[in-house]
mmCIF file of C-alpha atoms in Angstrom:
data_model
loop_
_atom_site.group_PDB
_atom_site.id
_atom_site.type_symbol
_atom_site.label_atom_id
_atom_site.label_comp_id
_atom_site.label_asym_id
_atom_site.label_seq_id
_atom_site.Cartn_x
_atom_site.Cartn_y
_atom_site.Cartn_z
ATOM 1 C CA MET A 1 0.155 -0.108 -0.023
ATOM 2 C CA SER A 2 1.432 3.486 -1.117
ATOM 3 C CA ASP A 3 1.695 5.634 1.757
ATOM 4 C CA GLN A 4 1.715 8.780 -0.075
ATOM 5 C CA VAL A 5 -1.217 11.084 0.662
ATOM 6 C CA GLN A 6 -3.977 10.667 -2.368
ATOM 7 C CA PRO A 7 -5.663 13.907 -3.438
ATOM 8 C CA LEU A 8 -9.383 15.048 -2.297
ATOM 9 C CA SER A 9 -11.659 14.178 -4.646
ATOM 10 C CA PRO A 10 -13.726 16.800 -5.864
ATOM 11 C CA TYR A 11 -16.670 16.178 -3.902
ATOM 12 C CA ALA A 12 -14.720 15.830 -0.797
ATOM 13 C CA ALA A 13 -12.824 19.455 -1.663
ATOM 14 C CA LYS A 14 -16.415 20.536 -2.112
ATOM 15 C CA ARG A 15 -17.770 19.971 1.078
ATOM 16 C CA ILE A 16 -14.846 21.244 3.393
ATOM 17 C CA HIS A 17 -14.443 24.228 1.451
ATOM 18 C CA GLY A 18 -14.406 27.088 3.709
ATOM 19 C CA LEU A 19 -14.519 25.295 6.897
ATOM 20 C CA GLN A 20 -10.947 25.672 7.847
ATOM 21 C CA LYS A 21 -11.376 29.080 8.572
ATOM 22 C CA ASN A 22 -13.200 30.446 11.622
ATOM 23 C CA MET A 23 -13.621 34.344 11.773
ATOM 24 C CA TRP A 24 -14.286 34.039 15.853
ATOM 25 C CA THR A 25 -10.613 32.366 16.302
ATOM 26 C CA GLU A 26 -9.611 35.141 13.865
ATOM 27 C CA TYR A 27 -10.898 38.401 15.254
ATOM 28 C CA ALA A 28 -10.492 37.060 18.808
ATOM 29 C CA ALA A 29 -6.704 36.576 18.189
ATOM 30 C CA LEU A 30 -6.556 40.179 16.780
ATOM 31 C CA ALA A 31 -8.704 41.770 20.183
ATOM 32 C CA LEU A 32 -5.743 39.723 22.278
ATOM 33 C CA ARG A 33 -2.604 40.308 20.224
ATOM 34 C CA THR A 34 -3.348 44.290 20.574
ATOM 35 C CA LYS A 35 -5.296 44.201 24.277
ATOM 36 C CA SER A 36 -8.271 45.852 22.291
ATOM 37 C CA THR A 37 -11.409 47.126 23.946
ATOM 38 C CA ASN A 38 -13.753 44.318 23.044
ATOM 39 C CA LEU A 39 -16.817 45.682 21.645
ATOM 40 C CA GLY A 40 -16.752 43.271 18.756
ATOM 41 C CA GLN A 41 -18.092 39.742 19.789
ATOM 42 C CA GLY A 42 -21.595 39.105 20.838
ATOM 43 C CA PHE A 43 -21.227 37.984 24.464
ATOM 44 C CA PRO A 44 -22.269 39.804 27.567
ATOM 45 C CA ASP A 45 -19.354 41.100 30.241
ATOM 46 C CA PHE A 46 -22.371 41.679 33.073
ATOM 47 C CA HIS A 47 -24.112 38.802 34.729
ATOM 48 C CA ALA A 48 -26.696 36.694 34.319
ATOM 49 C CA PRO A 49 -30.201 36.869 36.341
ATOM 50 C CA ASP A 50 -29.022 36.112 39.840
ATOM 51 C CA HIS A 51 -31.878 33.383 40.068
ATOM 52 C CA VAL A 52 -31.113 31.728 36.979
ATOM 53 C CA ARG A 53 -27.450 31.355 38.014
ATOM 54 C CA GLN A 54 -28.385 30.545 41.756
ATOM 55 C CA SER A 55 -31.003 27.573 39.727
ATOM 56 C CA LEU A 56 -28.002 26.043 38.344
ATOM 57 C CA ALA A 57 -26.133 26.230 41.525
ATOM 58 C CA THR A 58 -29.603 24.680 43.328
ATOM 59 C CA ALA A 59 -29.682 21.796 40.433
ATOM 60 C CA THR A 60 -25.990 21.020 40.807
ATOM 61 C CA THR A 61 -25.467 20.684 45.193
ATOM 62 C CA SER A 62 -29.178 19.825 45.971
ATOM 63 C CA GLU A 63 -30.695 16.574 46.730
ATOM 64 C CA LYS A 64 -32.563 17.066 43.542
ATOM 65 C CA GLY A 65 -28.780 17.024 42.252
ATOM 66 C CA ARG A 66 -28.282 13.306 42.411
ATOM 67 C CA ALA A 67 -30.450 12.726 39.257
ATOM 68 C CA LEU A 68 -29.972 16.290 37.567
ATOM 69 C CA ASN A 69 -25.786 15.176 37.733
ATOM 70 C CA GLN A 70 -26.618 12.231 35.127
ATOM 71 C CA TYR A 71 -28.833 12.221 31.832
ATOM 72 C CA THR A 72 -31.869 13.375 31.082
ATOM 73 C CA ARG A 73 -34.180 12.727 28.330
ATOM 74 C CA SER A 74 -32.314 12.822 24.940
ATOM 75 C CA GLN A 75 -34.939 15.196 23.254
ATOM 76 C CA GLY A 76 -34.606 17.564 26.172
ATOM 77 C CA HIS A 77 -35.247 17.438 29.728
ATOM 78 C CA LEU A 78 -38.692 17.373 30.530
ATOM 79 C CA ARG A 79 -39.317 19.986 33.008
ATOM 80 C CA LEU A 80 -36.986 22.578 29.892
ATOM 81 C CA VAL A 81 -39.565 21.202 27.154
ATOM 82 C CA ASN A 82 -42.690 21.524 29.378
ATOM 83 C CA ALA A 83 -41.746 25.384 30.218
ATOM 84 C CA LEU A 84 -40.808 25.901 26.824
ATOM 85 C CA ALA A 85 -44.200 24.300 25.494
ATOM 86 C CA LYS A 86 -46.173 26.814 28.005
ATOM 87 C CA LEU A 87 -43.994 29.635 26.762
ATOM 88 C CA TYR A 88 -44.727 28.990 23.010
ATOM 89 C CA SER A 89 -48.052 28.032 22.876
ATOM 90 C CA PRO A 90 -49.589 31.426 23.279
ATOM 91 C CA VAL A 91 -47.040 32.719 21.464
ATOM 92 C CA TYR A 92 -47.717 30.378 17.876
ATOM 93 C CA GLY A 93 -51.166 30.280 18.570
ATOM 94 C CA TRP A 94 -51.558 26.448 19.266
ATOM 95 C CA GLU A 95 -50.748 24.075 21.538
ATOM 96 C CA VAL A 96 -47.192 23.372 21.504
ATOM 97 C CA ASN A 97 -46.643 19.497 22.436
ATOM 98 C CA PRO A 98 -43.082 19.297 24.726
ATOM 99 C CA LEU A 99 -42.834 15.540 23.690
ATOM 100 C CA THR A 100 -42.914 15.956 19.587
ATOM 101 C CA GLU A 101 -42.395 19.299 18.542
ATOM 102 C CA ILE A 102 -39.606 20.414 20.859
ATOM 103 C CA ILE A 103 -35.734 19.580 20.819
ATOM 104 C CA VAL A 104 -33.442 20.598 22.869
ATOM 105 C CA SER A 105 -29.753 21.043 21.538
ATOM 106 C CA VAL A 106 -25.896 22.513 22.390
ATOM 107 C CA GLY A 107 -26.812 25.915 21.940
ATOM 108 C CA GLY A 108 -28.449 27.427 19.040
ATOM 109 C CA TYR A 109 -25.496 26.242 16.639
ATOM 110 C CA GLY A 110 -26.612 22.620 17.577
ATOM 111 C CA SER A 111 -30.125 23.342 16.224
ATOM 112 C CA LEU A 112 -28.646 24.946 13.525
ATOM 113 C CA PHE A 113 -26.772 22.258 12.420
ATOM 114 C CA TYR A 114 -29.768 19.179 13.612
ATOM 115 C CA CYS A 115 -32.011 21.050 11.075
ATOM 116 C CA ILE A 116 -28.919 20.848 7.950
ATOM 117 C CA GLN A 117 -27.823 17.947 8.626
ATOM 118 C CA SER A 118 -31.012 16.374 8.374
ATOM 119 C CA PHE A 119 -32.306 17.471 5.728
ATOM 120 C CA ILE A 120 -29.594 18.914 3.376
ATOM 121 C CA ASN A 121 -28.103 16.784 0.615
ATOM 122 C CA PRO A 122 -25.451 16.649 -2.192
ATOM 123 C CA GLY A 123 -27.003 18.712 -5.021
ATOM 124 C CA ASP A 124 -29.510 20.783 -2.675
ATOM 125 C CA GLU A 125 -29.199 24.400 -2.970
ATOM 126 C CA VAL A 126 -29.916 26.592 0.723
ATOM 127 C CA VAL A 127 -31.141 30.393 0.219
ATOM 128 C CA MET A 128 -29.826 32.511 2.737
ATOM 129 C CA VAL A 129 -30.205 36.130 3.868
ATOM 130 C CA GLU A 130 -27.237 37.997 3.884
ATOM 131 C CA PRO A 131 -25.344 39.143 5.435
ATOM 132 C CA PHE A 132 -26.211 36.103 7.353
ATOM 133 C CA PHE A 133 -24.491 34.325 10.868
ATOM 134 C CA ASP A 134 -21.481 32.920 10.037
ATOM 135 C CA CYS A 135 -21.827 29.181 10.427
ATOM 136 C CA TYR A 136 -24.362 28.577 7.862
ATOM 137 C CA ASP A 137 -22.450 28.630 4.956
ATOM 138 C CA PRO A 138 -20.078 26.413 6.219
ATOM 139 C CA MET A 139 -23.082 24.219 7.745
ATOM 140 C CA VAL A 140 -24.668 23.589 4.337
ATOM 141 C CA ARG A 141 -21.135 22.837 2.287
ATOM 142 C CA MET A 142 -20.340 20.418 5.209
ATOM 143 C CA ALA A 143 -23.868 18.786 4.313
ATOM 144 C CA GLY A 144 -23.192 18.521 0.417
ATOM 145 C CA GLY A 145 -25.550 21.406 -0.032
ATOM 146 C CA THR A 146 -24.971 24.943 -1.832
ATOM 147 C CA PRO A 147 -24.797 27.990 -0.132
ATOM 148 C CA LYS A 148 -26.952 30.797 -2.262
ATOM 149 C CA GLY A 149 -26.512 34.277 -1.137
ATOM 150 C CA LEU A 150 -29.849 36.418 -1.028
ATOM 151 C CA PRO A 151 -28.670 40.357 -0.602
ATOM 152 C CA LEU A 152 -30.394 42.558 2.038
ATOM 153 C CA VAL A 153 -30.139 45.690 -0.206
ATOM 154 C CA MET A 154 -29.103 48.871 2.050
ATOM 155 C CA LYS A 155 -30.820 52.321 1.571
ATOM 156 C CA PRO A 156 -28.429 54.928 0.457
ATOM 157 C CA GLY A 157 -27.299 56.708 3.734
ATOM 158 C CA ALA A 158 -29.073 54.079 5.834
ATOM 159 C CA THR A 159 -29.619 55.470 9.855
ATOM 160 C CA SER A 160 -31.747 51.941 10.098
ATOM 161 C CA SER A 161 -31.664 48.667 10.448
ATOM 162 C CA ALA A 162 -35.338 48.866 8.184
ATOM 163 C CA ASP A 163 -33.071 50.317 5.242
ATOM 164 C CA PHE A 164 -31.778 46.796 4.770
ATOM 165 C CA GLN A 165 -34.402 45.780 2.893
ATOM 166 C CA LEU A 166 -35.538 42.538 0.926
ATOM 167 C CA ASP A 167 -35.481 42.973 -2.962
ATOM 168 C CA LEU A 168 -38.807 40.685 -3.872
ATOM 169 C CA LYS A 169 -37.373 40.433 -7.235
ATOM 170 C CA MET A 170 -34.034 38.953 -5.859
ATOM 171 C CA LEU A 171 -35.966 36.712 -3.843
ATOM 172 C CA GLU A 172 -37.828 35.154 -6.474
ATOM 173 C CA GLU A 173 -34.842 34.801 -8.814
ATOM 174 C CA ALA A 174 -33.239 32.874 -5.779
ATOM 175 C CA PHE A 175 -35.825 29.802 -6.121
ATOM 176 C CA THR A 176 -35.004 27.176 -8.227
ATOM 177 C CA GLU A 177 -36.012 23.400 -8.254
ATOM 178 C CA LYS A 178 -32.905 22.598 -6.804
ATOM 179 C CA THR A 179 -34.347 24.749 -3.813
ATOM 180 C CA LYS A 180 -34.563 22.185 -0.505
ATOM 181 C CA MET A 181 -34.262 25.362 2.496
ATOM 182 C CA PHE A 182 -34.497 28.801 2.967
ATOM 183 C CA ILE A 183 -32.262 30.468 5.907
ATOM 184 C CA PHE A 184 -32.702 33.617 7.639
ATOM 185 C CA ASN A 185 -32.758 35.561 11.244
ATOM 186 C CA THR A 186 -34.782 37.548 12.801
ATOM 187 C CA PRO A 187 -34.054 39.934 14.747
ATOM 188 C CA HIS A 188 -31.108 39.867 12.542
ATOM 189 C CA ASN A 189 -27.501 39.677 13.016
ATOM 190 C CA PRO A 190 -25.709 41.667 12.486
ATOM 191 C CA THR A 191 -28.033 44.407 10.926
ATOM 192 C CA GLY A 192 -30.566 44.566 13.812
ATOM 193 C CA LYS A 193 -33.756 43.982 11.231
ATOM 194 C CA ILE A 194 -36.475 43.046 12.511
ATOM 195 C CA PHE A 195 -38.585 41.402 9.219
ATOM 196 C CA SER A 196 -41.773 42.818 8.990
ATOM 197 C CA ARG A 197 -45.266 41.179 7.824
ATOM 198 C CA SER A 198 -45.511 42.075 4.296
ATOM 199 C CA GLU A 199 -41.917 41.062 4.030
ATOM 200 C CA LEU A 200 -42.441 37.790 5.748
ATOM 201 C CA GLU A 201 -45.573 37.109 3.840
ATOM 202 C CA GLN A 202 -43.456 37.549 0.831
ATOM 203 C CA ILE A 203 -40.953 34.764 2.168
ATOM 204 C CA ALA A 204 -43.781 32.304 2.958
ATOM 205 C CA ALA A 205 -45.494 32.450 -0.410
ATOM 206 C CA MET A 206 -41.771 31.440 -2.198
ATOM 207 C CA CYS A 207 -41.562 28.586 0.457
ATOM 208 C CA VAL A 208 -45.188 27.738 -0.347
ATOM 209 C CA LYS A 209 -44.944 27.710 -4.027
ATOM 210 C CA HIS A 210 -41.673 26.109 -4.263
ATOM 211 C CA ASP A 211 -42.475 23.773 -1.086
ATOM 212 C CA VAL A 212 -39.353 24.676 0.588
ATOM 213 C CA LEU A 213 -38.206 24.269 4.425
ATOM 214 C CA CYS A 214 -37.886 27.072 6.596
ATOM 215 C CA LEU A 215 -35.388 27.353 9.069
ATOM 216 C CA SER A 216 -35.916 31.108 10.910
ATOM 217 C CA ASP A 217 -33.198 31.909 13.722
ATOM 218 C CA GLU A 218 -34.811 33.515 16.479
ATOM 219 C CA VAL A 219 -32.384 33.790 18.887
ATOM 220 C CA TYR A 220 -32.438 37.458 19.519
ATOM 221 C CA GLU A 221 -36.339 36.830 19.823
ATOM 222 C CA TRP A 222 -37.002 38.661 23.153
ATOM 223 C CA LEU A 223 -34.411 41.580 21.807
ATOM 224 C CA VAL A 224 -37.232 44.307 20.562
ATOM 225 C CA TYR A 225 -37.051 47.691 21.374
ATOM 226 C CA ASP A 226 -39.778 49.497 21.830
ATOM 227 C CA THR A 227 -39.672 51.262 18.898
ATOM 228 C CA SER A 228 -39.623 48.801 16.585
ATOM 229 C CA PRO A 229 -41.678 46.673 14.652
ATOM 230 C CA PRO A 230 -43.004 43.617 16.415
ATOM 231 C CA HIS A 231 -40.978 40.444 15.870
ATOM 232 C CA ILE A 232 -43.007 37.875 14.092
ATOM 233 C CA LYS A 233 -42.461 33.914 13.821
ATOM 234 C CA ILE A 234 -42.759 33.417 10.325
ATOM 235 C CA ALA A 235 -44.090 30.079 11.756
ATOM 236 C CA THR A 236 -47.269 31.783 13.111
ATOM 237 C CA LEU A 237 -48.113 32.647 9.204
ATOM 238 C CA PRO A 238 -50.281 30.505 6.786
ATOM 239 C CA GLY A 239 -48.744 27.464 4.655
ATOM 240 C CA MET A 240 -45.811 27.779 6.971
ATOM 241 C CA ARG A 241 -46.430 25.966 10.662
ATOM 242 C CA GLU A 242 -45.738 22.793 8.965
ATOM 243 C CA ARG A 243 -42.451 23.497 7.134
ATOM 244 C CA THR A 244 -40.713 25.821 9.677
ATOM 245 C CA LEU A 245 -38.297 24.798 12.114
ATOM 246 C CA THR A 246 -37.632 27.790 14.614
ATOM 247 C CA VAL A 247 -34.360 27.796 16.650
ATOM 248 C CA GLY A 248 -34.204 29.580 20.010
ATOM 249 C CA SER A 249 -31.474 30.377 22.257
ATOM 250 C CA ALA A 250 -31.342 30.378 26.666
ATOM 251 C CA GLY A 251 -27.728 31.822 26.005
ATOM 252 C CA LYS A 252 -29.152 35.112 24.516
ATOM 253 C CA THR A 253 -32.186 35.415 26.298
ATOM 254 C CA PHE A 254 -30.393 34.858 29.854
ATOM 255 C CA SER A 255 -27.325 36.433 28.825
ATOM 256 C CA ALA A 256 -25.671 33.136 29.539
ATOM 257 C CA THR A 257 -23.956 32.698 26.107
ATOM 258 C CA GLY A 258 -21.347 29.900 28.011
ATOM 259 C CA TRP A 259 -24.337 27.655 28.405
ATOM 260 C CA LYS A 260 -24.558 26.948 25.392
ATOM 261 C CA THR A 261 -28.475 25.738 25.438
ATOM 262 C CA GLY A 262 -30.447 25.880 22.480
ATOM 263 C CA TRP A 263 -34.220 24.404 21.107
ATOM 264 C CA THR A 264 -35.660 24.054 17.804
ATOM 265 C CA VAL A 265 -39.547 24.011 17.606
ATOM 266 C CA GLY A 266 -41.025 22.960 14.630
ATOM 267 C CA PRO A 267 -43.888 19.733 13.550
ATOM 268 C CA PRO A 268 -43.111 16.609 14.933
ATOM 269 C CA GLU A 269 -42.384 14.942 11.163
ATOM 270 C CA LEU A 270 -39.576 17.059 11.399
ATOM 271 C CA ILE A 271 -38.514 17.301 14.564
ATOM 272 C CA ARG A 272 -38.445 13.434 14.571
ATOM 273 C CA CYS A 273 -35.428 13.883 11.796
ATOM 274 C CA LEU A 274 -33.480 16.169 14.051
ATOM 275 C CA ALA A 275 -33.899 13.775 17.070
ATOM 276 C CA SER A 276 -31.866 11.597 14.575
ATOM 277 C CA VAL A 277 -29.220 13.292 14.101
ATOM 278 C CA HIS A 278 -29.060 14.087 17.996
ATOM 279 C CA GLY A 279 -29.445 10.863 18.846
ATOM 280 C CA GLN A 280 -25.899 9.804 16.698
ATOM 281 C CA SER A 281 -24.399 12.752 17.791
ATOM 282 C CA MET A 282 -24.794 14.743 20.873
ATOM 283 C CA TYR A 283 -27.551 12.351 22.407
ATOM 284 C CA THR A 284 -28.317 14.218 25.590
ATOM 285 C CA CYS A 285 -27.367 18.275 26.391
ATOM 286 C CA PRO A 286 -26.413 18.513 30.097
ATOM 287 C CA SER A 287 -28.899 18.072 32.740
ATOM 288 C CA PRO A 288 -28.511 21.114 35.042
ATOM 289 C CA LEU A 289 -28.306 23.759 32.419
ATOM 290 C CA GLN A 290 -31.749 22.644 31.762
ATOM 291 C CA GLU A 291 -33.189 22.380 34.888
ATOM 292 C CA ALA A 292 -31.976 25.989 35.732
ATOM 293 C CA VAL A 293 -32.993 27.114 32.370
ATOM 294 C CA ALA A 294 -36.189 25.593 32.807
ATOM 295 C CA GLU A 295 -36.804 27.127 36.315
ATOM 296 C CA GLY A 296 -35.704 30.834 35.357
ATOM 297 C CA LEU A 297 -38.093 30.808 32.140
ATOM 298 C CA GLU A 298 -41.214 29.363 34.754
ATOM 299 C CA LEU A 299 -40.103 32.242 37.232
ATOM 300 C CA GLU A 300 -39.895 34.971 33.908
ATOM 301 C CA MET A 301 -43.784 33.311 32.853
ATOM 302 C CA SER A 302 -44.648 34.754 36.079
ATOM 303 C CA ARG A 303 -43.040 38.074 35.412
ATOM 304 C CA LEU A 304 -44.931 38.606 31.886
ATOM 305 C CA GLY A 305 -45.848 41.895 31.985
ATOM 306 C CA THR A 306 -44.334 43.483 34.937
ATOM 307 C CA PRO A 307 -40.969 45.087 34.700
ATOM 308 C CA GLU A 308 -39.324 42.639 36.696
ATOM 309 C CA CYS A 309 -39.459 39.826 33.485
ATOM 310 C CA TYR A 310 -36.430 39.692 32.469
ATOM 311 C CA LEU A 311 -37.968 38.416 29.010
ATOM 312 C CA THR A 312 -38.164 42.349 28.013
ATOM 313 C CA SER A 313 -36.202 43.979 30.875
ATOM 314 C CA LEU A 314 -32.972 43.358 29.028
ATOM 315 C CA ALA A 315 -34.027 45.628 25.660
ATOM 316 C CA ALA A 316 -34.755 48.307 27.997
ATOM 317 C CA GLU A 317 -31.303 47.872 29.494
ATOM 318 C CA LEU A 318 -29.641 47.805 26.261
ATOM 319 C CA LYS A 319 -31.352 50.373 24.917
ATOM 320 C CA PRO A 320 -29.672 52.933 26.209
ATOM 321 C CA LYS A 321 -26.206 51.351 25.838
ATOM 322 C CA ARG A 322 -27.446 51.612 21.771
ATOM 323 C CA ASP A 323 -28.403 54.728 21.789
ATOM 324 C CA TRP A 324 -24.787 56.575 24.034
ATOM 325 C CA LEU A 325 -22.893 54.382 21.571
ATOM 326 C CA SER A 326 -24.751 55.491 18.726
ATOM 327 C CA LYS A 327 -23.742 59.006 19.493
ATOM 328 C CA GLU A 328 -20.022 58.484 20.743
ATOM 329 C CA LEU A 329 -19.087 57.061 17.384
ATOM 330 C CA ALA A 330 -21.445 59.553 15.017
ATOM 331 C CA GLU A 331 -19.237 62.455 17.375
ATOM 332 C CA ILE A 332 -16.297 60.752 14.969
ATOM 333 C CA GLY A 333 -17.449 60.983 12.211
ATOM 334 C CA LEU A 334 -18.377 57.343 11.852
ATOM 335 C CA THR A 335 -22.642 56.862 10.495
ATOM 336 C CA PRO A 336 -24.342 54.442 13.014
ATOM 337 C CA ILE A 337 -27.441 52.185 11.405
ATOM 338 C CA ILE A 338 -29.636 52.316 14.352
ATOM 339 C CA PRO A 339 -30.789 48.467 15.351
ATOM 340 C CA GLU A 340 -33.980 47.094 16.056
ATOM 341 C CA GLY A 341 -33.500 44.412 17.787
ATOM 342 C CA GLY A 342 -30.260 42.539 18.758
ATOM 343 C CA TYR A 343 -27.133 42.841 20.099
ATOM 344 C CA PHE A 344 -25.515 44.766 17.217
ATOM 345 C CA LEU A 345 -24.674 48.515 15.748
ATOM 346 C CA LEU A 346 -23.586 48.562 12.491
ATOM 347 C CA VAL A 347 -21.514 51.214 11.654
ATOM 348 C CA ASP A 348 -20.556 52.701 8.035
ATOM 349 C CA ALA A 349 -16.734 53.795 8.009
ATOM 350 C CA GLU A 350 -17.022 55.238 4.217
ATOM 351 C CA PRO A 351 -17.454 58.933 5.415
ATOM 352 C CA LEU A 352 -13.742 58.849 7.531
ATOM 353 C CA GLY A 353 -12.541 58.054 3.498
ATOM 354 C CA LEU A 354 -9.868 56.476 4.892
ATOM 355 C CA ASN A 355 -7.152 55.186 2.388
ATOM 356 C CA LEU A 356 -5.620 51.979 3.395
ATOM 357 C CA PRO A 357 -3.149 50.047 1.268
ATOM 358 C CA GLU A 358 -4.831 47.285 -0.758
ATOM 359 C CA ASP A 359 -3.531 43.500 0.619
ATOM 360 C CA GLY A 360 -6.133 41.358 -1.197
ATOM 361 C CA ARG A 361 -8.326 42.006 1.991
ATOM 362 C CA PRO A 362 -11.698 43.386 1.744
ATOM 363 C CA GLU A 363 -11.714 47.152 2.604
ATOM 364 C CA ASP A 364 -14.117 46.112 5.949
ATOM 365 C CA CYS A 365 -11.539 43.509 7.288
ATOM 366 C CA ARG A 366 -8.341 46.286 6.252
ATOM 367 C CA PHE A 367 -10.212 48.316 8.167
ATOM 368 C CA VAL A 368 -10.566 46.235 11.114
ATOM 369 C CA TYR A 369 -7.314 45.076 11.750
ATOM 370 C CA TRP A 370 -6.499 48.853 11.168
ATOM 371 C CA LEU A 371 -9.028 50.448 14.085
ATOM 372 C CA ALA A 372 -7.265 47.228 16.686
ATOM 373 C CA GLU A 373 -3.905 48.005 15.789
ATOM 374 C CA GLU A 374 -3.690 51.580 15.744
ATOM 375 C CA LYS A 375 -6.714 52.926 18.002
ATOM 376 C CA GLY A 376 -6.909 49.967 20.527
ATOM 377 C CA ILE A 377 -10.848 48.889 19.648
ATOM 378 C CA ALA A 378 -11.757 45.611 18.495
ATOM 379 C CA VAL A 379 -15.069 45.056 16.497
ATOM 380 C CA ILE A 380 -16.122 42.313 13.656
ATOM 381 C CA PRO A 381 -16.131 42.675 9.978
ATOM 382 C CA THR A 382 -19.643 42.193 8.266
ATOM 383 C CA SER A 383 -17.889 40.478 4.925
ATOM 384 C CA PRO A 384 -17.595 37.388 6.366
ATOM 385 C CA PHE A 385 -21.573 37.819 6.661
ATOM 386 C CA TYR A 386 -21.892 37.353 2.753
ATOM 387 C CA THR A 387 -20.996 34.315 -0.078
ATOM 388 C CA LYS A 388 -17.843 35.733 -2.111
ATOM 389 C CA GLU A 389 -20.141 36.548 -4.422
ATOM 390 C CA HIS A 390 -21.856 39.226 -2.628
ATOM 391 C CA GLU A 391 -19.273 40.431 0.056
ATOM 392 C CA HIS A 392 -18.699 43.945 -2.126
ATOM 393 C CA TYR A 393 -22.038 44.757 0.185
ATOM 394 C CA ALA A 394 -20.064 45.194 3.213
ATOM 395 C CA LYS A 395 -17.463 47.816 1.750
ATOM 396 C CA LYS A 396 -16.561 49.501 5.098
ATOM 397 C CA VAL A 397 -19.406 48.501 7.466
ATOM 398 C CA VAL A 398 -18.392 46.953 10.985
ATOM 399 C CA ARG A 399 -20.154 45.247 13.708
ATOM 400 C CA PHE A 400 -19.608 47.074 16.974
ATOM 401 C CA CYS A 401 -21.744 44.986 20.387
ATOM 402 C CA PHE A 402 -23.410 47.595 22.563
ATOM 403 C CA CYS A 403 -24.489 44.290 25.293
ATOM 404 C CA LYS A 404 -21.523 45.099 27.641
ATOM 405 C CA GLU A 405 -21.041 46.994 30.745
ATOM 406 C CA ASP A 406 -20.908 50.632 30.981
ATOM 407 C CA SER A 407 -17.561 50.441 32.151
ATOM 408 C CA THR A 408 -16.131 48.361 28.927
ATOM 409 C CA LEU A 409 -18.430 50.775 26.364
ATOM 410 C CA GLU A 410 -16.828 53.905 28.359
ATOM 411 C CA LYS A 411 -13.925 52.829 27.502
ATOM 412 C CA GLY A 412 -13.578 52.439 23.873
ATOM 413 C CA ALA A 413 -15.673 55.669 23.574
ATOM 414 C CA GLU A 414 -12.630 56.899 25.495
ATOM 415 C CA LYS A 415 -10.651 55.677 22.746
ATOM 416 C CA LEU A 416 -12.919 57.299 20.125
ATOM 417 C CA ARG A 417 -12.655 60.427 21.624
ATOM 418 C CA ARG A 418 -8.569 60.432 21.471
ATOM 419 C CA TRP A 419 -9.311 59.308 17.977
ATOM 420 C CA LYS A 420 -11.524 62.059 17.103
ATOM 421 C CA ALA A 421 -8.995 64.539 18.921
ATOM 422 C CA SER A 422 -6.304 63.352 17.174
ATOM 423 C CA LEU A 423 -7.854 63.953 13.811
#
């Protein structure tokens, strides 16, 4: 037998294309190397609610912990799926069955992976709204599918995430006889856009017309600001219940991204497919974390409609941070694009007129490196949220994250002020 390494087959090469590079590893390393204030990555640097953290401690140390430190039900800890069914049934307008219409995963990432691996086969096309969360593309390729970008069009002079608009003609042209799945995110990362009912109806009409599955990533579902349109679940529109898989996240809901607890809600026949992938990969998720999330949701449901409810109060706490950071960025000459929801604030650096040396990378990536190396501020470029074909839409648009302690934001703002003084 020859010990010479054989070249990859074309099929294998296609499957791993683009999988080696991870933008989060690259830009986290950049922030550390430059000792920058990290206003890029989407994790809070403040505590999760006290009662949720206490629930986790109790779950592992109380007498009940004898069972909770062991395996729990594969598709989801019973207390958690029951809490999720109770939370979502009034939102959907039907009784969600906790045993057949919900599956718990290792974070929203796990949910996305199960959905894509369950249904995408070689030759299938997957339409993805751009900019998209960066894992969609490699997950589709890993399954042997072909990602197909559908870019939101940013209006000239955009100042709001609502200025990223869905073009109906481009939407219609994106669907072909090979289209198997449509993926989008609302509230949207990275723009903060909340898709309007009209836009959702257009998407739904195309999914129904072409008999396409819809994967709706709604991990920021509770982070909707009070001047924004309401968040509408596309699964509630006509013809969509039977074809929609909706992803949620405890990490985003409770500001505990390290807990990596997510879930998918969908019709039983689709959830069964996810359960098969889950059962042969993760099998089950950490029991104490699921218990703590369940207890947290139960308490928050009892507080719905009150100022104490964390499901809605978090957005109220983050909105002043969003507005304050927007003001600081505008004063330096950047153009903030105010988000309707989520953690993130896009900024157009084009007005600064920076002419950074060409090095083969997109403009936004060059700007991000310059900002970290010269000004000590770490942010995220937006071109990695596009297919190669459409990365030019990013130009000099970068992503700031405002779900940070006031002291962290102030530290970043002070660097912005020093930059302004040097101009």
